[in-house]
PDB file of C-alpha atoms and ligand atoms in Angstrom:
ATOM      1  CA  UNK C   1       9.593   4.850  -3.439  1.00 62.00           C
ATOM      2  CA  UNK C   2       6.826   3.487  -5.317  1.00 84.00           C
ATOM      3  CA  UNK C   3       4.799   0.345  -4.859  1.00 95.00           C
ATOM      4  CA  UNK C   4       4.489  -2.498  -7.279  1.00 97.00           C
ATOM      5  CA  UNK C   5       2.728  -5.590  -7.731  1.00 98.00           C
ATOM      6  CA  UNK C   6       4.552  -8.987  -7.703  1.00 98.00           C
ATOM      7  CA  UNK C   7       3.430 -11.931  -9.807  1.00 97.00           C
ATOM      8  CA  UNK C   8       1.925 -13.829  -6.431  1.00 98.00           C
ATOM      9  CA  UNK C   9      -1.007 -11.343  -7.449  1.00 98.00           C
ATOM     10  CA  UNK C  10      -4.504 -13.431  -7.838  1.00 98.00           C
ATOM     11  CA  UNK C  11      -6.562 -10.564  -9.431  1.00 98.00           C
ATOM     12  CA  UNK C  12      -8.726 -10.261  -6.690  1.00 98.00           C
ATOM     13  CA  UNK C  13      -9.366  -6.524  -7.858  1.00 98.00           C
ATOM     14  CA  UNK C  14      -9.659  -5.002  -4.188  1.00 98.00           C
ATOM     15  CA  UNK C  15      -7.045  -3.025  -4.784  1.00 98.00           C
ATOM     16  CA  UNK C  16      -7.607  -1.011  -8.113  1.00 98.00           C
ATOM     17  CA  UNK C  17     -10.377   1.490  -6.427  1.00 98.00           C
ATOM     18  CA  UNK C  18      -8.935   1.983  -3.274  1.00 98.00           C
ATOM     19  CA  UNK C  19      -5.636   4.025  -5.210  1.00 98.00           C
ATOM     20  CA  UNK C  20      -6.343   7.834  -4.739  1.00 98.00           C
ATOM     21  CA  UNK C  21      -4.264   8.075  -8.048  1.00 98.00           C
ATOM     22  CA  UNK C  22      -5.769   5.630 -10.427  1.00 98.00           C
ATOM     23  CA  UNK C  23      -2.240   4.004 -10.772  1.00 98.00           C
ATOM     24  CA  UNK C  24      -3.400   0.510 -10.640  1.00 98.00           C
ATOM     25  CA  UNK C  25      -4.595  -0.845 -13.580  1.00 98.00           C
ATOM     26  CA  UNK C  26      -5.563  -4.391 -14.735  1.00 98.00           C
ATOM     27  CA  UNK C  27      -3.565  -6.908 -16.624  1.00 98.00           C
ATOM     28  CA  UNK C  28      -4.001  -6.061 -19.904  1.00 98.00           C
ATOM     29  CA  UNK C  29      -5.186  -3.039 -20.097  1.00 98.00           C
ATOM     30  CA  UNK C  30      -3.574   0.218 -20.850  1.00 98.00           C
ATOM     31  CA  UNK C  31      -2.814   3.086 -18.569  1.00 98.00           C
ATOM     32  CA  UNK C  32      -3.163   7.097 -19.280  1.00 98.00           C
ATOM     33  CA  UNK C  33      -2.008   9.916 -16.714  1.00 98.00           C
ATOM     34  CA  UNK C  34      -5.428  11.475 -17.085  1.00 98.00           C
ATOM     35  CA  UNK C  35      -7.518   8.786 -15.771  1.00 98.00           C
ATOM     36  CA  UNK C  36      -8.393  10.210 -11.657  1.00 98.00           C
ATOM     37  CA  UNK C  37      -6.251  13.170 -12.406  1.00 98.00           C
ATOM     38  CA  UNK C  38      -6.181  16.811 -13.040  1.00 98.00           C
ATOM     39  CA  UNK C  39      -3.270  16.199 -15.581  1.00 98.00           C
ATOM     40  CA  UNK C  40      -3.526  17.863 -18.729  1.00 97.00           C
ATOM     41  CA  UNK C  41      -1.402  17.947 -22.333  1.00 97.00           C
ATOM     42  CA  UNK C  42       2.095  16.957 -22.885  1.00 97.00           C
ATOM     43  CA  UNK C  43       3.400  15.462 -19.979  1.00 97.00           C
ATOM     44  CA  UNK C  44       7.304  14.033 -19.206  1.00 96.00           C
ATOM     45  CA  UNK C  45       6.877  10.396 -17.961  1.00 97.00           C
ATOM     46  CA  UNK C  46       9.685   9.336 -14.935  1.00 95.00           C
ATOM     47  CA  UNK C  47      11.741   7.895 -17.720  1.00 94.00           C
ATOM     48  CA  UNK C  48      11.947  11.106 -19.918  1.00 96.00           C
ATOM     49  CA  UNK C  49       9.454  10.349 -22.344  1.00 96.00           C
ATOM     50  CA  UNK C  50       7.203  12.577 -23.134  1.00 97.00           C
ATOM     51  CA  UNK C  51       3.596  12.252 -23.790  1.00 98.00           C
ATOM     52  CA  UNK C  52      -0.156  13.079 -23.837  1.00 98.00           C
ATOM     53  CA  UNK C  53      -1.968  13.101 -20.592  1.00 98.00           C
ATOM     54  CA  UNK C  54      -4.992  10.929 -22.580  1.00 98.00           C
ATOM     55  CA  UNK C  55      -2.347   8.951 -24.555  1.00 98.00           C
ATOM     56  CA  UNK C  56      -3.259   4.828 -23.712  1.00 98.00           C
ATOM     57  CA  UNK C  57       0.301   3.464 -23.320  1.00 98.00           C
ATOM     58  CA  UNK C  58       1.268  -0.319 -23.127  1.00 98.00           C
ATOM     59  CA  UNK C  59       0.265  -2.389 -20.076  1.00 98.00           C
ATOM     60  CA  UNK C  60       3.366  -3.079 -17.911  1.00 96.00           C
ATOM     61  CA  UNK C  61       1.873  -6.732 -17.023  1.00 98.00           C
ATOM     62  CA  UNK C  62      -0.839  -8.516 -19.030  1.00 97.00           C
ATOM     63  CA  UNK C  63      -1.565 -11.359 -16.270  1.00 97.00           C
ATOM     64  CA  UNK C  64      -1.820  -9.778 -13.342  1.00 98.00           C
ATOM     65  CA  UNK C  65      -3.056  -6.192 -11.659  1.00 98.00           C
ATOM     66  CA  UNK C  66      -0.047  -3.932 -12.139  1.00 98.00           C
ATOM     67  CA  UNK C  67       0.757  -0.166 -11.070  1.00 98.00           C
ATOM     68  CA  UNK C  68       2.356   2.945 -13.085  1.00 98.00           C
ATOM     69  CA  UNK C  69       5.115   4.209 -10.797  1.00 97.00           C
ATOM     70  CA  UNK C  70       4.223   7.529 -12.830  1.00 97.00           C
ATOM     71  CA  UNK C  71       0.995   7.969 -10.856  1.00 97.00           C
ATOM     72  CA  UNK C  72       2.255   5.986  -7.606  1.00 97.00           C
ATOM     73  CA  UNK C  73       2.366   9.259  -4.526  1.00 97.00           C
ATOM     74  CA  UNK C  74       2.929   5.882  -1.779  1.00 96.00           C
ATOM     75  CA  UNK C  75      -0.364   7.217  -0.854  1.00 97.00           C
ATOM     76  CA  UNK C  76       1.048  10.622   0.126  1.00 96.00           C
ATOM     77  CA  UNK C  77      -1.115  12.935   0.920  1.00 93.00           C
ATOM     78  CA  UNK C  78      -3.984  11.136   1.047  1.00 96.00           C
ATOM     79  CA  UNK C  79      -3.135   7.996   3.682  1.00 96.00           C
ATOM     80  CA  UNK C  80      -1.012   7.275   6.463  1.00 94.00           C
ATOM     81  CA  UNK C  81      -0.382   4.084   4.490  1.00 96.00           C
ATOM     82  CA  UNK C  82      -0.191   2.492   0.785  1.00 97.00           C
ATOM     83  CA  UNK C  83      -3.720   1.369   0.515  1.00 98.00           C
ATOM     84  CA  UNK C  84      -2.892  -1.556  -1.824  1.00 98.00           C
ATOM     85  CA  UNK C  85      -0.977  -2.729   0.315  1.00 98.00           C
ATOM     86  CA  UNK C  86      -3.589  -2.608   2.660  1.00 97.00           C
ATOM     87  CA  UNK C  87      -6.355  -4.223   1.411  1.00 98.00           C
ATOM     88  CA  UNK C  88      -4.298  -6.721  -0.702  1.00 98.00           C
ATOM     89  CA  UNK C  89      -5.174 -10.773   0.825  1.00 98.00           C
ATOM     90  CA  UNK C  90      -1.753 -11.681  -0.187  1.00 98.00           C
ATOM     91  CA  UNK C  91       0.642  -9.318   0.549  1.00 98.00           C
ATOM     92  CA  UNK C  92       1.940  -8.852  -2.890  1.00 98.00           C
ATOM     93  CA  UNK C  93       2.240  -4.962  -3.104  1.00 98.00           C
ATOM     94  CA  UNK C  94       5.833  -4.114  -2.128  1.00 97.00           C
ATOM     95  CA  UNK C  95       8.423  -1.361  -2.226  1.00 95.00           C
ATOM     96  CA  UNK C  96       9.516  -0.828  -5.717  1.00 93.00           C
ATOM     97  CA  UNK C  97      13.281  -0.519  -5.699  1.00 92.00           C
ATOM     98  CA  UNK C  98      13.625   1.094  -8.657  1.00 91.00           C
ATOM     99  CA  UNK C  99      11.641   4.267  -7.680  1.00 90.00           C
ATOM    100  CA  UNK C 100      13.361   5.977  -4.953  1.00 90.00           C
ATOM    101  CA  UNK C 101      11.484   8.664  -3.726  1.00 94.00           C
ATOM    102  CA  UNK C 102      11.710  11.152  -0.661  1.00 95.00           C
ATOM    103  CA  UNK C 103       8.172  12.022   0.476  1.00 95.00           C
ATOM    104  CA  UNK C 104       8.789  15.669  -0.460  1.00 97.00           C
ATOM    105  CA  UNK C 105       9.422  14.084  -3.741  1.00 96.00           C
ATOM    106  CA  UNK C 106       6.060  11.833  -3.470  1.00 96.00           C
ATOM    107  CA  UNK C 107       4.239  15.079  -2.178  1.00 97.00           C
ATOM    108  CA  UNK C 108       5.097  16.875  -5.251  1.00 97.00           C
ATOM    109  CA  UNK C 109       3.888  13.953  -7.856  1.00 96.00           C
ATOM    110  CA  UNK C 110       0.507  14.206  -5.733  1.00 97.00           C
ATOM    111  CA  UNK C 111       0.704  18.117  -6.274  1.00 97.00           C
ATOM    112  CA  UNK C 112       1.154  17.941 -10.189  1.00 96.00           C
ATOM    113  CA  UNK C 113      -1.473  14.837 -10.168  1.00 97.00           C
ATOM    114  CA  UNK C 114      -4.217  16.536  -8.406  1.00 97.00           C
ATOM    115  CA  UNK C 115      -3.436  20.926  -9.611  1.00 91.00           C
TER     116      UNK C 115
HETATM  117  S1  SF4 D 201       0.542   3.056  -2.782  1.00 57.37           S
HETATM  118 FE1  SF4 D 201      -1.306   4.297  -2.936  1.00 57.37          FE
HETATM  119  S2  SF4 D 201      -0.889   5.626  -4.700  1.00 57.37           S
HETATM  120 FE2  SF4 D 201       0.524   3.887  -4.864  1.00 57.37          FE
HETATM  121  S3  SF4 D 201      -0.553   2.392  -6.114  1.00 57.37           S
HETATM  122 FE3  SF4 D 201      -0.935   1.869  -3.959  1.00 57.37          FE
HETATM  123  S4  SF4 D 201      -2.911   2.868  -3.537  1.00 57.37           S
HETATM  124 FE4  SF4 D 201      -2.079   3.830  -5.401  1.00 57.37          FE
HETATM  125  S1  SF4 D 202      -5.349  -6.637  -3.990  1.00 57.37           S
HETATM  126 FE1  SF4 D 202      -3.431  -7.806  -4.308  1.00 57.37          FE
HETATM  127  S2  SF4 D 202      -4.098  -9.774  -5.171  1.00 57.37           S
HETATM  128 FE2  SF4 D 202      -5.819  -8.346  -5.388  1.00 57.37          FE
HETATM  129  S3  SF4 D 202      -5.571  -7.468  -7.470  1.00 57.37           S
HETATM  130 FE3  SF4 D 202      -4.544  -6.084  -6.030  1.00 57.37          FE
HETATM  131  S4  SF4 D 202      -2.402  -6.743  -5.992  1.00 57.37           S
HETATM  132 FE4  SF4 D 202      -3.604  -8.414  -6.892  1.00 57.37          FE
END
């Protein structure tokens, strides 16, 4: 399962560099699999879509901090815990429903993030 930002976030920042897979990105501002990853060429998205691993594709919220589920391992891996979630003051990084994934499953997105 991946982790995602609620609205309640107040774009503190803390949590953007502490993501060991560059999935958190700022309001606003558009995401690529190849930024802090190995990824390289044409790449299929969670949703089937295929693209570029420098393509810039559309911010999924423009008002607050927001993460790619794409590039989202839970922190497999790399920590015993989501590190967002962590470091966030107001507790607004939570289980993503949508994205249910067994850590095998999470330990193979980190595999094909960081070859
Ligand atoms: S749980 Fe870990 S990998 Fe996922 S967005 Fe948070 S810091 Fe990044
Ligand atoms: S740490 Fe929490 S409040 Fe700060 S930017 Fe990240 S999600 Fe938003």
């Amino acid at each position: 399962m991946a982790i995602k930002i609620t609205d309640e976030c107040i774009n503190c920042g803390a949590c953007e560099p502490e993501c060991p897979n560059n999935a958190i990105y700022e309001g606003g501002v558009e995401w690529a699999m190849a930024d802090g990853t190995t990824v390289k060429g044409a790449f299929s998205l969670m949703d089937g879509t295929s693209v570029d691993a420098g393509q810039r594709i559309a911010p999924i919220a423009a008002d607050t901090y927001y993460i790619t589920a794409n590039k989202c391992t839970e922190c497999q891996g790399f920590h015993e815990e989501p590190q967002c979630a962590s470091v966030c003051p107001v507790d607004c990084c939570v289980h993503d429903d949508q994205y249910n994934e067994t850590v095998e499953e999470l330990l193979a997105k980190k595999d094909l993030l960081h070859a």
